[in-house]
GROMACS .gro file of N, CA and C in nm:
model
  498
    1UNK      N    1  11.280  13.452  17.529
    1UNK     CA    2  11.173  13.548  17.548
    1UNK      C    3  11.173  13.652  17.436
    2UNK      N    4  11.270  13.691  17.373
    2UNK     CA    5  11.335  13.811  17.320
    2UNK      C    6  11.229  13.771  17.153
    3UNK      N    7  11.265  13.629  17.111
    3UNK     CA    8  11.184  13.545  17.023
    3UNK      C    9  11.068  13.574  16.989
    4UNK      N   10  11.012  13.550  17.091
    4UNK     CA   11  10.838  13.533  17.152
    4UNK      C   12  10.784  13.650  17.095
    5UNK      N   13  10.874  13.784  17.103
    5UNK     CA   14  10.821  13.904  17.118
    5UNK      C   15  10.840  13.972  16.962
    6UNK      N   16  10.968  13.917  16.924
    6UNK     CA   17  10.976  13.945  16.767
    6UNK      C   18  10.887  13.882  16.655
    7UNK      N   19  10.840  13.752  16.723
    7UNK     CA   20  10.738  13.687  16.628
    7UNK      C   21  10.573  13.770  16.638
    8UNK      N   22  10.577  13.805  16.784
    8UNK     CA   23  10.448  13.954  16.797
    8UNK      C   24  10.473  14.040  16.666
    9UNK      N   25  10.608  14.074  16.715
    9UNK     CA   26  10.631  14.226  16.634
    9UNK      C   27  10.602  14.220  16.501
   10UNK      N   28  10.611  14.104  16.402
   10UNK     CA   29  10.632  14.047  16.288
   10UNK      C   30  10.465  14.013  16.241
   11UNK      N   31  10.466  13.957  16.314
   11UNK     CA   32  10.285  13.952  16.312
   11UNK      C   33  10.193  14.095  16.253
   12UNK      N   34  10.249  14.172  16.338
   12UNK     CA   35  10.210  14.321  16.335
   12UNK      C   36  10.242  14.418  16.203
   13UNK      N   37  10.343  14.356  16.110
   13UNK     CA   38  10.423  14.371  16.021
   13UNK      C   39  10.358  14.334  15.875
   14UNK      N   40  10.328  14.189  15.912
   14UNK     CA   41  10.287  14.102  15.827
   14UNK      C   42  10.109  14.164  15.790
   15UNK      N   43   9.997  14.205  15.903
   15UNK     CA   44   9.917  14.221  15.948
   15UNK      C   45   9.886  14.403  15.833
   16UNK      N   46   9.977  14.439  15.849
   16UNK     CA   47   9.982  14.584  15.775
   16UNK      C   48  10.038  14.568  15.691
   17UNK      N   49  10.153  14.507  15.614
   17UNK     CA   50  10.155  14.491  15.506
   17UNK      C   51  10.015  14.414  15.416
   18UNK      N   52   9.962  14.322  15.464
   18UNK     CA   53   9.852  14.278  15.398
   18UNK      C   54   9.726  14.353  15.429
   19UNK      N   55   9.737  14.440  15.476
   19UNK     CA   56   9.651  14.547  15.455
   19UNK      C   57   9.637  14.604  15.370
   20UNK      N   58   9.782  14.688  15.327
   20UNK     CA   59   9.836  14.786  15.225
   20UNK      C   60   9.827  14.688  15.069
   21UNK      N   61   9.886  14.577  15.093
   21UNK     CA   62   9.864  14.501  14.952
   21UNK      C   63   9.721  14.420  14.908
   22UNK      N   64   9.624  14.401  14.961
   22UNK     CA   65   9.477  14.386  14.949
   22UNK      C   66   9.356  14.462  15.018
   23UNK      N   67   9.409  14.553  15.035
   23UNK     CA   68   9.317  14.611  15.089
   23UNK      C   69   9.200  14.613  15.202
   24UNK      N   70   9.114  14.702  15.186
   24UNK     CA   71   9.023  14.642  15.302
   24UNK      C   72   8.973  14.540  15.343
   25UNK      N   73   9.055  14.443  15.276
   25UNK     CA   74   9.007  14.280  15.305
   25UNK      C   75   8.971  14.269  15.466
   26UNK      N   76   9.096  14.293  15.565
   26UNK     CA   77   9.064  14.271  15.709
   26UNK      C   78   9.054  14.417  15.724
   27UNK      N   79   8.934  14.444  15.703
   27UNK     CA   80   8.937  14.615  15.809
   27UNK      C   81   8.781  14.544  15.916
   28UNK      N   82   8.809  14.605  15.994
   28UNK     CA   83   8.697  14.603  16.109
   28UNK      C   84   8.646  14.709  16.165
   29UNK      N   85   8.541  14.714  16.177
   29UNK     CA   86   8.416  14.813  16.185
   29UNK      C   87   8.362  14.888  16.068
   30UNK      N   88   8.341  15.001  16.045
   30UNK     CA   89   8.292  15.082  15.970
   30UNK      C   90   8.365  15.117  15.873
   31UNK      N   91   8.371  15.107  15.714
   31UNK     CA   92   8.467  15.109  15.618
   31UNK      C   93   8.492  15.232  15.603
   32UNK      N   94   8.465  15.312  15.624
   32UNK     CA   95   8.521  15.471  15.635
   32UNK      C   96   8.601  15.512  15.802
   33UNK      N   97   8.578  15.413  15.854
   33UNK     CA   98   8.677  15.453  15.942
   33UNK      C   99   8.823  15.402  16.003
   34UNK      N  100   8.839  15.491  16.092
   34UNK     CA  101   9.003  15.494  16.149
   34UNK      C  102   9.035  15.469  16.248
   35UNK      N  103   8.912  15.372  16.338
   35UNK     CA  104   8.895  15.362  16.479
   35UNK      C  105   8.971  15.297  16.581
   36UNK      N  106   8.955  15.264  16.678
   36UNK     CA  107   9.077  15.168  16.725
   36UNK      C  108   9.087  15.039  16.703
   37UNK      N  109   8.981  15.007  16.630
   37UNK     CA  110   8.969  14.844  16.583
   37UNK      C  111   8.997  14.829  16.417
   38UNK      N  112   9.035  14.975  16.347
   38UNK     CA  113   9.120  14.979  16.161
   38UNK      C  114   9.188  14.849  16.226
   39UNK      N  115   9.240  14.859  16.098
   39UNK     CA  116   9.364  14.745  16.064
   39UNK      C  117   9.482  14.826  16.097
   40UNK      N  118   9.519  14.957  16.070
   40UNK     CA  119   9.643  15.033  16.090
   40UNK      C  120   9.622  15.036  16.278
   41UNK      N  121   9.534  15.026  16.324
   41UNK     CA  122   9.562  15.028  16.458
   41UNK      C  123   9.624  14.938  16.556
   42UNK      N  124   9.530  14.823  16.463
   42UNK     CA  125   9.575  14.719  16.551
   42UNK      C  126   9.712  14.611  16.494
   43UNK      N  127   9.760  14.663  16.371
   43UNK     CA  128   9.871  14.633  16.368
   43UNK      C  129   9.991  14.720  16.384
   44UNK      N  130   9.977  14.867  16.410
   44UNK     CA  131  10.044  14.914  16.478
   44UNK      C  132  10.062  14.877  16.682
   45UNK      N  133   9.987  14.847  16.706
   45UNK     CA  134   9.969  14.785  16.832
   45UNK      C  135  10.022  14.637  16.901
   46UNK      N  136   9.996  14.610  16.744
   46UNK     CA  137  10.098  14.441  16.762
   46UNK      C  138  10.238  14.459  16.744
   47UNK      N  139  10.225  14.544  16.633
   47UNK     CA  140  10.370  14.581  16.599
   47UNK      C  141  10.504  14.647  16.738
   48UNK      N  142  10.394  14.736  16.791
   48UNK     CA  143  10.505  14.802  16.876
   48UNK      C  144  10.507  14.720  17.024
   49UNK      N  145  10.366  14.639  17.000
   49UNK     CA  146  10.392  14.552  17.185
   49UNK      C  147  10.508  14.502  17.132
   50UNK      N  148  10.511  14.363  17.026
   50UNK     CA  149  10.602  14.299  16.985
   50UNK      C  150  10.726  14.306  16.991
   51UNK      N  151  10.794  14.449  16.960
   51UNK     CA  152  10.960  14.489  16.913
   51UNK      C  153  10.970  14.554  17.038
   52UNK      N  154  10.863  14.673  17.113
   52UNK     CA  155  10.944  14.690  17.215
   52UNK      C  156  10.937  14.567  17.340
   53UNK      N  157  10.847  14.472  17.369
   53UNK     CA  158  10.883  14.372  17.453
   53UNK      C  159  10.982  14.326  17.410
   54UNK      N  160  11.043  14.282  17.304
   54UNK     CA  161  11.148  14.199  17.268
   54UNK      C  162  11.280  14.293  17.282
   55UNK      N  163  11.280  14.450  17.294
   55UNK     CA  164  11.388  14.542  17.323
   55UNK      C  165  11.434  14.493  17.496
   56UNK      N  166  11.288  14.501  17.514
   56UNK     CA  167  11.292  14.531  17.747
   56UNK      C  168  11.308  14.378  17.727
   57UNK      N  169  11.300  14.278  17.701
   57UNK     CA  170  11.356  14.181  17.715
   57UNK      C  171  11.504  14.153  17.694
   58UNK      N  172  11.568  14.210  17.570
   58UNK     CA  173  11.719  14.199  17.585
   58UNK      C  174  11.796  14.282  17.668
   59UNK      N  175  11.713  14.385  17.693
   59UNK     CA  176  11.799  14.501  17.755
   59UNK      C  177  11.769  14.487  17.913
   60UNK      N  178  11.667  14.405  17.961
   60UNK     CA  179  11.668  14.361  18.101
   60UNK      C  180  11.726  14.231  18.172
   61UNK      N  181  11.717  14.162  18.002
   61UNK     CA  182  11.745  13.973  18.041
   61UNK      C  183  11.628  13.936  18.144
   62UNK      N  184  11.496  13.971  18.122
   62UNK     CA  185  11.426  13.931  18.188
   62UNK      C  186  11.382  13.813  18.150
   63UNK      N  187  11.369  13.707  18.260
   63UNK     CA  188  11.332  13.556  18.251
   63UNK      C  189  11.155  13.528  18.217
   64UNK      N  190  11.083  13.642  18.310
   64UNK     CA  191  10.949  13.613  18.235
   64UNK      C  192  10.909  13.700  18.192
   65UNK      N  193  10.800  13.734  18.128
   65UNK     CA  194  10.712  13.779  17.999
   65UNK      C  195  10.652  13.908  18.113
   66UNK      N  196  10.622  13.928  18.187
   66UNK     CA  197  10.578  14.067  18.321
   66UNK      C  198  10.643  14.167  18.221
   67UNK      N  199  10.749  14.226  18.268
   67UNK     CA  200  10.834  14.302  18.219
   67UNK      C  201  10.793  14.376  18.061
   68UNK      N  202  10.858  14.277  18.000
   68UNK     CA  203  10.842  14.302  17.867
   68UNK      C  204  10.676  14.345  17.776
   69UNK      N  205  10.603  14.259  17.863
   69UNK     CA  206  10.481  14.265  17.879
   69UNK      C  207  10.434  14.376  17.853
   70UNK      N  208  10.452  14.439  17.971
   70UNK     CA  209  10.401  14.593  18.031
   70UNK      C  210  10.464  14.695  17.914
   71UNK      N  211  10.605  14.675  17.893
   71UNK     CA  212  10.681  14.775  17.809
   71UNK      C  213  10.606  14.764  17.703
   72UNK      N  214  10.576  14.645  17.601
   72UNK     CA  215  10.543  14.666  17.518
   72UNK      C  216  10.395  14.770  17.515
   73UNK      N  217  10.272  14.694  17.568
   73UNK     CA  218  10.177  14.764  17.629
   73UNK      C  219  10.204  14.954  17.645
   74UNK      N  220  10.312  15.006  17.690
   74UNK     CA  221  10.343  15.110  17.740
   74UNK      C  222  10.397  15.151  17.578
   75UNK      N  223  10.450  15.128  17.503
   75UNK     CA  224  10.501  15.128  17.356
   75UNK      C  225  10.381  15.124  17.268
   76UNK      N  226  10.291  15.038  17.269
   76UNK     CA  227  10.186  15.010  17.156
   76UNK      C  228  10.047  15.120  17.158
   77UNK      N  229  10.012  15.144  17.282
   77UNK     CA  230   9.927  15.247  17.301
   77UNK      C  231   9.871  15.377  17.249
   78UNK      N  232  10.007  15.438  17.228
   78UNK     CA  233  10.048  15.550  17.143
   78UNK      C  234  10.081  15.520  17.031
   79UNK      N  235  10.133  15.387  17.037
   79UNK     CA  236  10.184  15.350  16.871
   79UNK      C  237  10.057  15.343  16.775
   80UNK      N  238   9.936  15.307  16.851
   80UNK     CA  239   9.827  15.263  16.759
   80UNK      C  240   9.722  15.418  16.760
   81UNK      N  241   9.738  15.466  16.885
   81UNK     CA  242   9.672  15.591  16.838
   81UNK      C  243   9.740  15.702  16.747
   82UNK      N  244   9.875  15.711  16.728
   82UNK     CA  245   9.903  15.712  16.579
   82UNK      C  246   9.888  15.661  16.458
   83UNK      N  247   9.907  15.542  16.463
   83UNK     CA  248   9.871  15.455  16.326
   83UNK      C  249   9.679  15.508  16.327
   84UNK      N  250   9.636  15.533  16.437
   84UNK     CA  251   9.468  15.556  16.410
   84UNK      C  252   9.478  15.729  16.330
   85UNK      N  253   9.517  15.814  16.389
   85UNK     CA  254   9.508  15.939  16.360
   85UNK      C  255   9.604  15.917  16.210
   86UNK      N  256   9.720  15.892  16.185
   86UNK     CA  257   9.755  15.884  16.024
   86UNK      C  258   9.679  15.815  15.946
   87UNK      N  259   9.602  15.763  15.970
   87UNK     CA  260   9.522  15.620  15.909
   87UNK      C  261   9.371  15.747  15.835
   88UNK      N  262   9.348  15.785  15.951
   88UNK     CA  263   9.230  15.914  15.958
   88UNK      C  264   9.270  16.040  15.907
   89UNK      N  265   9.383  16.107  15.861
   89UNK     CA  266   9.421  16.199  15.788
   89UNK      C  267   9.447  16.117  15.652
   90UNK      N  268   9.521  16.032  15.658
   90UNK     CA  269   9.514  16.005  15.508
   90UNK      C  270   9.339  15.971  15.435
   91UNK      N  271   9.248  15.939  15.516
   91UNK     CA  272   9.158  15.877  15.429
   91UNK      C  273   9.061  16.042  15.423
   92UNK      N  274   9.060  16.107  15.506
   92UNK     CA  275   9.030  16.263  15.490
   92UNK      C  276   9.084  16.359  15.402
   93UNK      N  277   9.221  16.319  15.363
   93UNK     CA  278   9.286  16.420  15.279
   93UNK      C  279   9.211  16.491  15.129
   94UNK      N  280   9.212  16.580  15.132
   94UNK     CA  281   9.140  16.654  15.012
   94UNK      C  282   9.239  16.616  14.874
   95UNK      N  283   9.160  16.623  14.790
   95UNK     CA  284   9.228  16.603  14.690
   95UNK      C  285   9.165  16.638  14.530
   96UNK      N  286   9.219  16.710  14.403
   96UNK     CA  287   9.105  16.778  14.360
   96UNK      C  288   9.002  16.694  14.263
   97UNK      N  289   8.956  16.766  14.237
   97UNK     CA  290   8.838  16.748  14.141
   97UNK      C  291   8.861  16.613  14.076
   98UNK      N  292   8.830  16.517  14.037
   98UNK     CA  293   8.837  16.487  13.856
   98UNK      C  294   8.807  16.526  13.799
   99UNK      N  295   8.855  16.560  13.632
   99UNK     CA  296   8.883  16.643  13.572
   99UNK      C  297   8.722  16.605  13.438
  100UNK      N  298   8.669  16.697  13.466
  100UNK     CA  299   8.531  16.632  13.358
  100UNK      C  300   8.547  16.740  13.177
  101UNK      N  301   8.415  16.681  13.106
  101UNK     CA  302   8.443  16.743  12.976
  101UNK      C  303   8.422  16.827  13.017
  102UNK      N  304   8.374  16.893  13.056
  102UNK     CA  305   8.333  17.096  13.083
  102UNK      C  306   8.497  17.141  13.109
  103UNK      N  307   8.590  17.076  13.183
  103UNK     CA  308   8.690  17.126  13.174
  103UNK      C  309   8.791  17.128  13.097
  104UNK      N  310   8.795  17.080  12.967
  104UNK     CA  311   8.863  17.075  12.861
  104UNK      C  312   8.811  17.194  12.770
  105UNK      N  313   8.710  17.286  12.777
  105UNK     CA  314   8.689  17.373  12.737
  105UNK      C  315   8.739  17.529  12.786
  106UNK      N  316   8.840  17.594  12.668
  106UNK     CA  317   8.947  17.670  12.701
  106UNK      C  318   9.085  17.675  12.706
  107UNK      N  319   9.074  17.520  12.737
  107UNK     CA  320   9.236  17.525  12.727
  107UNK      C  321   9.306  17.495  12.606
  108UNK      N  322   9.428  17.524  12.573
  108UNK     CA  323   9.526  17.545  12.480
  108UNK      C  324   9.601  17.399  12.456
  109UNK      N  325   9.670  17.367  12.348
  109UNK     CA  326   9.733  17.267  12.302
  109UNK      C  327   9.794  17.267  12.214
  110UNK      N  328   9.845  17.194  12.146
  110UNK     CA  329   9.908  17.137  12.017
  110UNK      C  330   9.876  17.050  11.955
  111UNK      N  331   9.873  17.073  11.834
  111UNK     CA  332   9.805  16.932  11.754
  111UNK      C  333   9.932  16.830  11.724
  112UNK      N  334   9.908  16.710  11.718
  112UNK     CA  335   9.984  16.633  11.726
  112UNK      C  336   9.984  16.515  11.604
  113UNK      N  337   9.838  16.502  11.595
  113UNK     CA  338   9.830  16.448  11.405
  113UNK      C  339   9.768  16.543  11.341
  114UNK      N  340   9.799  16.597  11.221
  114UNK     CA  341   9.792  16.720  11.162
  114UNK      C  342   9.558  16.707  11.126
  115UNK      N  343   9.494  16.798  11.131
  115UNK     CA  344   9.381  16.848  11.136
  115UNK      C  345   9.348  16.818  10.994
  116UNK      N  346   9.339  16.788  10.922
  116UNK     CA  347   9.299  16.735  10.776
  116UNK      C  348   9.169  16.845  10.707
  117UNK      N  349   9.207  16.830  10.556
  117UNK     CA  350   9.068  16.910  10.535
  117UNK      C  351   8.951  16.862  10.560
  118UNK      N  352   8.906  16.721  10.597
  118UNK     CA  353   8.807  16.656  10.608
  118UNK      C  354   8.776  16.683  10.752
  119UNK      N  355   8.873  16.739  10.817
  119UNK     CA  356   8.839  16.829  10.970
  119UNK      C  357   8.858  16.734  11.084
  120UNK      N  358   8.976  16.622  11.090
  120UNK     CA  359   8.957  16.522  11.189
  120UNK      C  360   9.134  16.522  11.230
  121UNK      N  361   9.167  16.491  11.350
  121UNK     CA  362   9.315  16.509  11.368
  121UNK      C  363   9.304  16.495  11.520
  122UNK      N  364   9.432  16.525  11.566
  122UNK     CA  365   9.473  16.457  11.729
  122UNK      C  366   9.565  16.591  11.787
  123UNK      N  367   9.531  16.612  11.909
  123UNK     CA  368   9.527  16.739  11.976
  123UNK      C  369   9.588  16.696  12.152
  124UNK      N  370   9.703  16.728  12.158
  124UNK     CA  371   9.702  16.752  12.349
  124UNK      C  372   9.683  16.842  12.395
  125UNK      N  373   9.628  16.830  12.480
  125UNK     CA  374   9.601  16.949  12.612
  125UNK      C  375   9.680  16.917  12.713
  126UNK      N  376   9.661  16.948  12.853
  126UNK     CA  377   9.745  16.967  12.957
  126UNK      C  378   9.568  16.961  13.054
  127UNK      N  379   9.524  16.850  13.090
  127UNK     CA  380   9.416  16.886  13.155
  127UNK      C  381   9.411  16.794  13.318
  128UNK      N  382   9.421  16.878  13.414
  128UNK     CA  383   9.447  16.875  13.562
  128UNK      C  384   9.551  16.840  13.565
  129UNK      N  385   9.681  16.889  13.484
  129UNK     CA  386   9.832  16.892  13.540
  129UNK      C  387   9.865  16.770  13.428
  130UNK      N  388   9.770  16.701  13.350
  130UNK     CA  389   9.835  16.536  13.290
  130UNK      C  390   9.799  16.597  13.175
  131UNK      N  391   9.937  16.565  13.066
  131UNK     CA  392   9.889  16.553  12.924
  131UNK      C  393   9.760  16.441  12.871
  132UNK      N  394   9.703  16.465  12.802
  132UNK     CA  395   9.567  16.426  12.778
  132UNK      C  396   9.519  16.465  12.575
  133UNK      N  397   9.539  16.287  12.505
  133UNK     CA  398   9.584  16.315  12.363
  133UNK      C  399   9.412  16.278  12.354
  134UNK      N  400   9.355  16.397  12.249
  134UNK     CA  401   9.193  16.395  12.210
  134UNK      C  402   9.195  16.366  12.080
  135UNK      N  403   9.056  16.321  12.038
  135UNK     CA  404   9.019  16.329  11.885
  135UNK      C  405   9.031  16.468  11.915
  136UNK      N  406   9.035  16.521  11.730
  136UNK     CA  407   8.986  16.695  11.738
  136UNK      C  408   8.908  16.710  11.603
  137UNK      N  409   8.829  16.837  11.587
  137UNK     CA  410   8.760  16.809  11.485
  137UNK      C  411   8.809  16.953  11.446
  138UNK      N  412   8.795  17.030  11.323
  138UNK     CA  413   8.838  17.216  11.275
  138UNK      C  414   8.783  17.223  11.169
  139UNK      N  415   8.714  17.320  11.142
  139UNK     CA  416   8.640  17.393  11.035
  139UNK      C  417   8.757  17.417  10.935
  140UNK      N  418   8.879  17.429  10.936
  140UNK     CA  419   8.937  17.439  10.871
  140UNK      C  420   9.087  17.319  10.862
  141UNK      N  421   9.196  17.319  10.772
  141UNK     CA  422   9.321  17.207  10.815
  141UNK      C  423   9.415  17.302  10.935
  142UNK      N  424   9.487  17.207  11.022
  142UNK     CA  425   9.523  17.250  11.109
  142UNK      C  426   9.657  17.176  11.113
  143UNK      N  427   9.807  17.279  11.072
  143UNK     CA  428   9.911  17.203  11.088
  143UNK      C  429   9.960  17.149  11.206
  144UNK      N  430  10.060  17.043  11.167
  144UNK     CA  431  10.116  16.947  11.260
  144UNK      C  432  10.180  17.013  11.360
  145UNK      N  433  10.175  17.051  11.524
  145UNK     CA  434  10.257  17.171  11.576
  145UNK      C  435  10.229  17.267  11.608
  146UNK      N  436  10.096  17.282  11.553
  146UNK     CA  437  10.025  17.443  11.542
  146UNK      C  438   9.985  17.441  11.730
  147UNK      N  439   9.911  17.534  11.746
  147UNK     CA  440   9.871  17.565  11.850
  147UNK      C  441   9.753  17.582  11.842
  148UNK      N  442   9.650  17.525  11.964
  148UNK     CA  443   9.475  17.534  11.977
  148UNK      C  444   9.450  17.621  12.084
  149UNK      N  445   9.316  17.582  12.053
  149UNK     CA  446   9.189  17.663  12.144
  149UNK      C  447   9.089  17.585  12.176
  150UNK      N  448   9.091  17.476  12.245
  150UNK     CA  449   8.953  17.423  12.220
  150UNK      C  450   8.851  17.480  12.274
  151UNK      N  451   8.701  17.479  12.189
  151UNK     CA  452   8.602  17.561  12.158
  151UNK      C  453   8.514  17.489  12.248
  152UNK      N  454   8.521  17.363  12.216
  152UNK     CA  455   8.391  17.264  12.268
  152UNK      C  456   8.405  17.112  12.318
  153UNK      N  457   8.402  17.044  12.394
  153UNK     CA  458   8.417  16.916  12.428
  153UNK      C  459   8.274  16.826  12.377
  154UNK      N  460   8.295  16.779  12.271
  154UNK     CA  461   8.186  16.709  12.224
  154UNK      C  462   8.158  16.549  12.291
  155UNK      N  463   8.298  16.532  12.354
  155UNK     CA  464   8.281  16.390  12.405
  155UNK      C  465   8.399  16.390  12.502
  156UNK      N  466   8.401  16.285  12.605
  156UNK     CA  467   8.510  16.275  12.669
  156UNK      C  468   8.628  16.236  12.618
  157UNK      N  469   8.598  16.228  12.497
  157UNK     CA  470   8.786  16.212  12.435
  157UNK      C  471   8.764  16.287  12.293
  158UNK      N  472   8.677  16.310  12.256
  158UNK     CA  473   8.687  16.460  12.147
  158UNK      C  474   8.672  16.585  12.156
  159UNK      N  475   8.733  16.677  12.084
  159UNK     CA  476   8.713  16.856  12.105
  159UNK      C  477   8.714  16.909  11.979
  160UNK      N  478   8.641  17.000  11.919
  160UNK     CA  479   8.645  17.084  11.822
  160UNK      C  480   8.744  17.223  11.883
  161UNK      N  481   8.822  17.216  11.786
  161UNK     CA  482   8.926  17.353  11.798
  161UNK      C  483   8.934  17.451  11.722
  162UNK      N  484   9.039  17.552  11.754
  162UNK     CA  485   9.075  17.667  11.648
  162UNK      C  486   9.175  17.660  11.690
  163UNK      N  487   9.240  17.704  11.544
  163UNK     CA  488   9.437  17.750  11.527
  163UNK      C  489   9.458  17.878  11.604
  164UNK      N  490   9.536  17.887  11.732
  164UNK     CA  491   9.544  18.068  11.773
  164UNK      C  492   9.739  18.089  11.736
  165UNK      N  493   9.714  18.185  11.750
  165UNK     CA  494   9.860  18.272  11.704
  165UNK      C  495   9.914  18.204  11.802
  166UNK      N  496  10.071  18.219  11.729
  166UNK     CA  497  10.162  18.210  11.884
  166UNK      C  498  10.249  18.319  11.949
   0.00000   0.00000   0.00000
């Protein structure tokens, strides 16, 4: 019996892992939601009938499936209206911005291939917490190391700068 109930539990296992590794492939109902028919629900639900029937089965030596039955049932219930409510905070969670050209304007850096008199060279910033290496363009040469300003985001991967003090 104990078997029967681990191959549930495993099911339930198998069921959420292939969730997590392809994605919404098996989700059911509404793709924005977390309902009792997600995939995190109902393999949390298989999951916990499964392992705890197969617990109340060793720990009772019960001969038929009643027992274990019920326990699991009494185990999975809550198990899945958790897996529903974590399932529904994670897909709610705030998280910020992406980071667009308007926001590369202002911030500070280092040049990293030196600014040439012909006014062309390579510049990091620090933009939403990630280093981020730009074309750069300068009215004037700009040494290797120096420190910027960028003035203007001309493109999503170029900026015109200035040299500031350090």
């Amino acid at each position: 019996m104990e078997t029967t109930f681990l191959v549930i539990g495993g099911v339930g296992v198998v069921v959420l892992a292939l969730s997590v590794l392809i994605g919404d492939l098996f989700h059911f109902g509404h793709p924005d939601s977390a309902g009792p028919f997600s995939v995190p629900a109902i393999a949390g639900f298989i999951g916990a009938f499964g392992f705890a029937g197969a617990a109340t089965a060793a720990i009772t030596g019960s001969e038929g499936p009643l027992v274990p039955a019920v326990a699991g049932v009494v185990a999975a219930l809550p198990t899945a209206w958790v897996a529903t409510r974590l399932a529904r905070m994670a897909m709610n969670m705030r998280t910020d911005a992406t980071p667009t050209q308007r926001d590369m304007i202002g911030t500070t850096g280092v040049v990293v291939t030196p600014i040439t008199g012909n006014g062309f060279g390579e510049v990091r910033i620090s933009l939403g917490g990630q280093p981020v290496k730009l074309s750069a363009r300068a009215d004037r040469p700009i040494a290797l190391g120096a420190r910027i300003f960028v003035v203007e985001a001309t493109s999503p991967t170029s900026v015109i700068v200035e040299e500031t003090p350090l």
